[in-house]
């Protein structure tokens, strides 16, 4: 709206375009880190799954190397690795997903307020003078 005030006296469309341009720049600033957060939310479970696969490969490798002397302790290290990485990936992914959606909703609220104030301002400018 501040930018619109500096454009008073110009055609209404110029005022509105100036306000929209500044609004778009502000929205871009608010959304700046969103791709990183979204990538983390999506990628963390996949990295956890990768750890699951490597842990299971390790467990089976250890089992194969043991031959007929397979002991539970040989398998437990690989299975532990598999489960810990799964849990880690899921925890990071879930927390990041909730944070991402919360931040998106907050930015949406700000955008809605900006649009409402812009419309109120434009309505004031379009009111006939008494």
mmCIF file of C-alpha atoms in Angstrom:
data_model
loop_
_atom_site.group_PDB
_atom_site.id
_atom_site.type_symbol
_atom_site.label_atom_id
_atom_site.label_comp_id
_atom_site.label_asym_id
_atom_site.label_seq_id
_atom_site.Cartn_x
_atom_site.Cartn_y
_atom_site.Cartn_z
ATOM 1 C CA UNK A 1 0.000 0.000 0.000
ATOM 2 C CA UNK A 2 2.925 2.297 0.730
ATOM 3 C CA UNK A 3 4.034 1.937 -2.890
ATOM 4 C CA UNK A 4 0.468 2.676 -4.013
ATOM 5 C CA UNK A 5 0.454 5.908 -2.026
ATOM 6 C CA UNK A 6 3.593 7.035 -3.854
ATOM 7 C CA UNK A 7 1.724 6.433 -7.127
ATOM 8 C CA UNK A 8 -1.334 8.543 -6.243
ATOM 9 C CA UNK A 9 -2.378 10.761 -9.117
ATOM 10 C CA UNK A 10 -1.508 8.152 -11.706
ATOM 11 C CA UNK A 11 -4.063 5.839 -13.334
ATOM 12 C CA UNK A 12 -5.646 3.359 -10.900
ATOM 13 C CA UNK A 13 -4.190 0.426 -12.799
ATOM 14 C CA UNK A 14 -0.664 1.813 -12.269
ATOM 15 C CA UNK A 15 -1.339 2.098 -8.532
ATOM 16 C CA UNK A 16 -2.641 -1.477 -8.374
ATOM 17 C CA UNK A 17 0.253 -2.871 -10.431
ATOM 18 C CA UNK A 18 2.782 -1.123 -8.169
ATOM 19 C CA UNK A 19 1.142 -2.613 -5.061
ATOM 20 C CA UNK A 20 0.999 -6.076 -6.647
ATOM 21 C CA UNK A 21 4.671 -5.921 -7.676
ATOM 22 C CA UNK A 22 5.803 -5.032 -4.165
ATOM 23 C CA UNK A 23 3.491 -7.709 -2.761
ATOM 24 C CA UNK A 24 4.984 -10.326 -5.072
ATOM 25 C CA UNK A 25 8.499 -9.371 -3.965
ATOM 26 C CA UNK A 26 7.505 -9.667 -0.305
ATOM 27 C CA UNK A 27 5.863 -13.045 -0.898
ATOM 28 C CA UNK A 28 9.021 -14.278 -2.637
ATOM 29 C CA UNK A 29 11.034 -13.266 0.445
ATOM 30 C CA UNK A 30 8.622 -15.127 2.723
ATOM 31 C CA UNK A 31 8.791 -18.276 0.575
ATOM 32 C CA UNK A 32 12.565 -18.157 0.050
ATOM 33 C CA UNK A 33 13.480 -21.263 2.080
ATOM 34 C CA UNK A 34 10.436 -23.345 1.147
ATOM 35 C CA UNK A 35 12.154 -25.483 -1.525
ATOM 36 C CA UNK A 36 14.848 -26.563 0.951
ATOM 37 C CA UNK A 37 12.256 -27.429 3.600
ATOM 38 C CA UNK A 38 10.127 -29.363 1.101
ATOM 39 C CA UNK A 39 13.168 -31.227 -0.207
ATOM 40 C CA UNK A 40 14.205 -32.137 3.333
ATOM 41 C CA UNK A 41 10.700 -33.374 4.130
ATOM 42 C CA UNK A 42 10.689 -35.558 1.025
ATOM 43 C CA UNK A 43 14.331 -36.609 1.062
ATOM 44 C CA UNK A 44 14.826 -37.553 4.714
ATOM 45 C CA UNK A 45 12.624 -40.670 4.567
ATOM 46 C CA UNK A 46 14.395 -41.737 1.376
ATOM 47 C CA UNK A 47 17.786 -41.360 3.053
ATOM 48 C CA UNK A 48 16.423 -43.362 5.976
ATOM 49 C CA UNK A 49 15.299 -46.046 3.577
ATOM 50 C CA UNK A 50 18.743 -46.049 1.971
ATOM 51 C CA UNK A 51 20.205 -46.684 5.421
ATOM 52 C CA UNK A 52 17.677 -49.472 5.878
ATOM 53 C CA UNK A 53 18.846 -51.135 2.691
ATOM 54 C CA UNK A 54 22.541 -50.779 3.553
ATOM 55 C CA UNK A 55 21.900 -52.125 7.053
ATOM 56 C CA UNK A 56 20.109 -55.168 5.692
ATOM 57 C CA UNK A 57 22.862 -55.704 3.109
ATOM 58 C CA UNK A 58 25.366 -55.594 5.960
ATOM 59 C CA UNK A 59 23.323 -58.082 8.002
ATOM 60 C CA UNK A 60 23.104 -60.538 5.112
ATOM 61 C CA UNK A 61 26.779 -60.018 4.238
ATOM 62 C CA UNK A 62 27.772 -60.822 7.820
ATOM 63 C CA UNK A 63 25.471 -63.845 7.775
ATOM 64 C CA UNK A 64 26.984 -65.092 4.519
ATOM 65 C CA UNK A 65 30.525 -64.665 5.829
ATOM 66 C CA UNK A 66 29.679 -66.588 8.997
ATOM 67 C CA UNK A 67 28.878 -69.700 6.984
ATOM 68 C CA UNK A 68 27.244 -72.282 9.236
ATOM 69 C CA UNK A 69 28.189 -70.375 12.417
ATOM 70 C CA UNK A 70 25.384 -67.808 12.163
ATOM 71 C CA UNK A 71 24.898 -66.012 15.449
ATOM 72 C CA UNK A 72 22.189 -63.507 16.285
ATOM 73 C CA UNK A 73 24.833 -60.970 17.261
ATOM 74 C CA UNK A 74 26.149 -61.038 13.694
ATOM 75 C CA UNK A 75 22.778 -59.967 12.352
ATOM 76 C CA UNK A 76 21.892 -57.505 15.083
ATOM 77 C CA UNK A 77 24.396 -54.816 14.024
ATOM 78 C CA UNK A 78 23.030 -54.596 10.500
ATOM 79 C CA UNK A 79 19.423 -54.778 11.623
ATOM 80 C CA UNK A 80 20.088 -52.086 14.226
ATOM 81 C CA UNK A 81 21.591 -49.862 11.518
ATOM 82 C CA UNK A 82 18.573 -50.506 9.316
ATOM 83 C CA UNK A 83 16.049 -49.600 12.001
ATOM 84 C CA UNK A 84 17.885 -46.544 13.339
ATOM 85 C CA UNK A 85 18.207 -44.992 9.896
ATOM 86 C CA UNK A 86 14.538 -45.688 9.181
ATOM 87 C CA UNK A 87 13.472 -44.010 12.416
ATOM 88 C CA UNK A 88 15.814 -41.075 11.841
ATOM 89 C CA UNK A 89 14.574 -40.483 8.312
ATOM 90 C CA UNK A 90 10.944 -40.714 9.338
ATOM 91 C CA UNK A 91 11.349 -38.398 12.342
ATOM 92 C CA UNK A 92 13.133 -35.738 10.293
ATOM 93 C CA UNK A 93 10.683 -36.113 7.404
ATOM 94 C CA UNK A 94 7.568 -35.929 9.581
ATOM 95 C CA UNK A 95 8.735 -32.937 11.623
ATOM 96 C CA UNK A 96 9.877 -31.095 8.502
ATOM 97 C CA UNK A 97 6.612 -31.849 6.705
ATOM 98 C CA UNK A 98 4.573 -30.420 9.579
ATOM 99 C CA UNK A 99 6.851 -27.366 9.748
ATOM 100 C CA UNK A 100 6.587 -26.834 5.994
ATOM 101 C CA UNK A 101 2.794 -27.010 5.991
ATOM 102 C CA UNK A 102 2.583 -24.687 9.003
ATOM 103 C CA UNK A 103 4.829 -22.126 7.313
ATOM 104 C CA UNK A 104 2.879 -22.367 4.050
ATOM 105 C CA UNK A 105 -0.365 -21.712 5.935
ATOM 106 C CA UNK A 106 1.200 -18.722 7.706
ATOM 107 C CA UNK A 107 2.367 -17.233 4.399
ATOM 108 C CA UNK A 108 -1.104 -17.859 2.928
ATOM 109 C CA UNK A 109 -2.611 -15.928 5.851
ATOM 110 C CA UNK A 110 -0.233 -13.019 5.248
ATOM 111 C CA UNK A 111 -1.029 -13.035 1.519
ATOM 112 C CA UNK A 112 -4.769 -13.037 2.223
ATOM 113 C CA UNK A 113 -4.370 -10.064 4.583
ATOM 114 C CA UNK A 114 -2.244 -8.214 2.018
ATOM 115 C CA UNK A 115 -4.857 -8.790 -0.676
ATOM 116 C CA UNK A 116 -7.689 -7.678 1.610
ATOM 117 C CA UNK A 117 -5.859 -4.467 2.578
ATOM 118 C CA UNK A 118 -5.035 -3.779 -1.058
ATOM 119 C CA UNK A 119 -8.692 -4.117 -2.039
ATOM 120 C CA UNK A 120 -9.733 -1.840 0.841
ATOM 121 C CA UNK A 121 -7.154 0.730 -0.273
ATOM 122 C CA UNK A 122 -8.258 0.557 -3.911
ATOM 123 C CA UNK A 123 -11.905 0.894 -2.837
ATOM 124 C CA UNK A 124 -10.986 4.044 -0.898
ATOM 125 C CA UNK A 125 -9.281 5.487 -3.959
ATOM 126 C CA UNK A 126 -12.286 4.704 -6.138
ATOM 127 C CA UNK A 127 -14.827 6.336 -3.798
ATOM 128 C CA UNK A 128 -16.305 9.496 -5.277
ATOM 129 C CA UNK A 129 -15.224 12.740 -3.607
ATOM 130 C CA UNK A 130 -17.923 14.567 -1.630
#
